[in-house]
Amino acid sequence: ELNKIQRYTIYPNPVTEDLIIHAATSFEEADIRVFNMTGNLRIQQTSHQQQESILKVSALATGIYLLVIDENGIRQRLTFVKN
């Protein structure tokens, strides 16, 4: 099933400024959200027709975050560390 395939990878991890989100294939429209460990939404953006998207995370406090990517009914969750 497509929703069990890891469609996205992120790097560098840990990150200090720019987190790169790389898709296996170009995505049409993806909703990208970052939550802290208490569940508060910290960043939200939409990417259109790209294979890579840059997420500016320099303003985030040091810690562990949950990255949620929704695209065409498929959701992937990844964690990253902000230094």
Coordinates of N, CA and C in Angstrom, one line a residue, residues 30-76:
A30 N 1.4 19.8 -0.8 CA 1.6 19.1 0.5 C 1.4 20.2 1.6
D31 N 0.7 19.8 2.6 CA 0.5 20.6 3.8 C 1.6 20.1 4.8
I32 N 2.5 21.0 5.2 CA 3.6 20.7 6.1 C 3.4 21.4 7.4
R33 N 3.4 20.7 8.5 CA 3.2 21.3 9.8 C 4.3 20.7 10.8
V34 N 4.7 21.6 11.7 CA 5.7 21.2 12.7 C 5.0 21.5 14.0
F35 N 5.1 20.5 14.9 CA 4.5 20.6 16.2 C 5.6 20.3 17.3
N36 N 5.6 21.0 18.4 CA 6.5 20.7 19.5 C 6.0 19.5 20.2
M37 N 6.7 19.0 21.2 CA 6.4 17.8 21.9 C 5.1 17.9 22.8
T38 N 4.7 19.2 23.0 CA 3.4 19.3 23.8 C 2.2 19.5 22.8
G39 N 2.5 19.4 21.5 CA 1.4 19.4 20.6 C 1.0 20.7 20.0
N40 N 1.8 21.7 20.3 CA 1.5 23.1 19.8 C 2.1 23.2 18.4
L41 N 1.3 23.8 17.5 CA 1.7 24.0 16.1 C 2.7 25.2 16.1
R42 N 3.8 24.9 15.5 CA 4.9 25.9 15.5 C 5.1 26.5 14.1
I43 N 5.0 25.7 13.1 CA 5.2 26.1 11.7 C 4.2 25.4 10.8
Q44 N 3.6 26.2 9.8 CA 2.7 25.6 8.8 C 3.0 26.2 7.5
Q45 N 3.2 25.4 6.5 CA 3.3 25.9 5.1 C 2.8 24.9 4.1
T46 N 2.6 25.4 2.9 CA 2.1 24.5 1.8 C 3.2 24.5 0.7
S47 N 3.5 23.4 0.2 CA 4.5 23.3 -0.9 C 3.7 22.8 -2.2
H48 N 4.1 23.4 -3.3 CA 3.4 23.1 -4.6 C 4.4 22.6 -5.6
Q49 N 4.1 21.5 -6.2 CA 4.8 20.9 -7.4 C 6.4 21.0 -7.2
Q50 N 6.8 20.4 -6.1 CA 8.3 20.4 -5.9 C 8.7 19.0 -5.4
Q51 N 10.0 18.7 -5.6 CA 10.5 17.4 -5.1 C 11.2 17.7 -3.8
E52 N 11.7 18.9 -3.6 CA 12.3 19.3 -2.3 C 11.7 20.6 -1.8
S53 N 11.6 20.7 -0.5 CA 11.0 21.9 0.1 C 12.0 22.3 1.3
I54 N 12.2 23.6 1.5 CA 13.0 24.0 2.6 C 12.2 24.6 3.6
L55 N 12.3 24.1 4.8 CA 11.6 24.6 6.0 C 12.5 25.3 6.9
K56 N 12.3 26.6 7.1 CA 13.1 27.5 7.9 C 12.8 27.2 9.4
V57 N 13.7 26.7 10.1 CA 13.4 26.3 11.5 C 14.3 27.0 12.5
S58 N 15.1 28.0 12.1 CA 16.0 28.7 12.9 C 15.3 29.4 14.1
A59 N 14.1 29.8 14.0 CA 13.4 30.5 15.1 C 12.8 29.5 16.1
L60 N 12.9 28.2 15.9 CA 12.4 27.2 16.9 C 13.4 27.1 18.0
A61 N 12.8 26.9 19.2 CA 13.7 26.6 20.4 C 14.4 25.2 20.2
T62 N 15.5 25.0 20.8 CA 16.1 23.7 20.8 C 15.2 22.7 21.4
G63 N 15.1 21.5 20.7 CA 14.3 20.4 21.2 C 13.9 19.5 20.1
I64 N 13.0 18.6 20.4 CA 12.5 17.6 19.4 C 11.2 18.0 18.9
Y65 N 11.0 17.8 17.6 CA 9.7 18.3 16.9 C 9.2 17.2 16.1
L66 N 7.9 17.2 15.9 CA 7.1 16.3 15.0 C 6.8 17.1 13.7
L67 N 7.2 16.5 12.6 CA 6.9 17.0 11.3 C 5.8 16.2 10.7
V68 N 4.7 16.8 10.3 CA 3.5 16.1 9.7 C 3.3 16.6 8.3
I69 N 3.3 15.7 7.3 CA 3.1 16.0 5.9 C 1.9 15.4 5.4
D70 N 0.9 16.1 4.9 CA -0.3 15.6 4.4 C -0.3 15.9 2.9
E71 N -0.5 14.9 2.1 CA -0.6 15.0 0.6 C -1.6 14.0 0.1
N72 N -2.6 14.5 -0.6 CA -3.6 13.7 -1.3 C -4.1 12.5 -0.3
G73 N -4.4 12.9 0.9 CA -5.0 11.9 1.8 C -3.9 11.0 2.5
I74 N -2.7 11.2 2.2 CA -1.6 10.4 2.8 C -0.9 11.2 3.8
R75 N -0.7 10.7 5.0 CA 0.0 11.5 6.1 C 1.3 10.7 6.5
Q76 N 2.3 11.5 6.6 CA 3.6 10.9 7.1 C 4.1 11.8 8.2

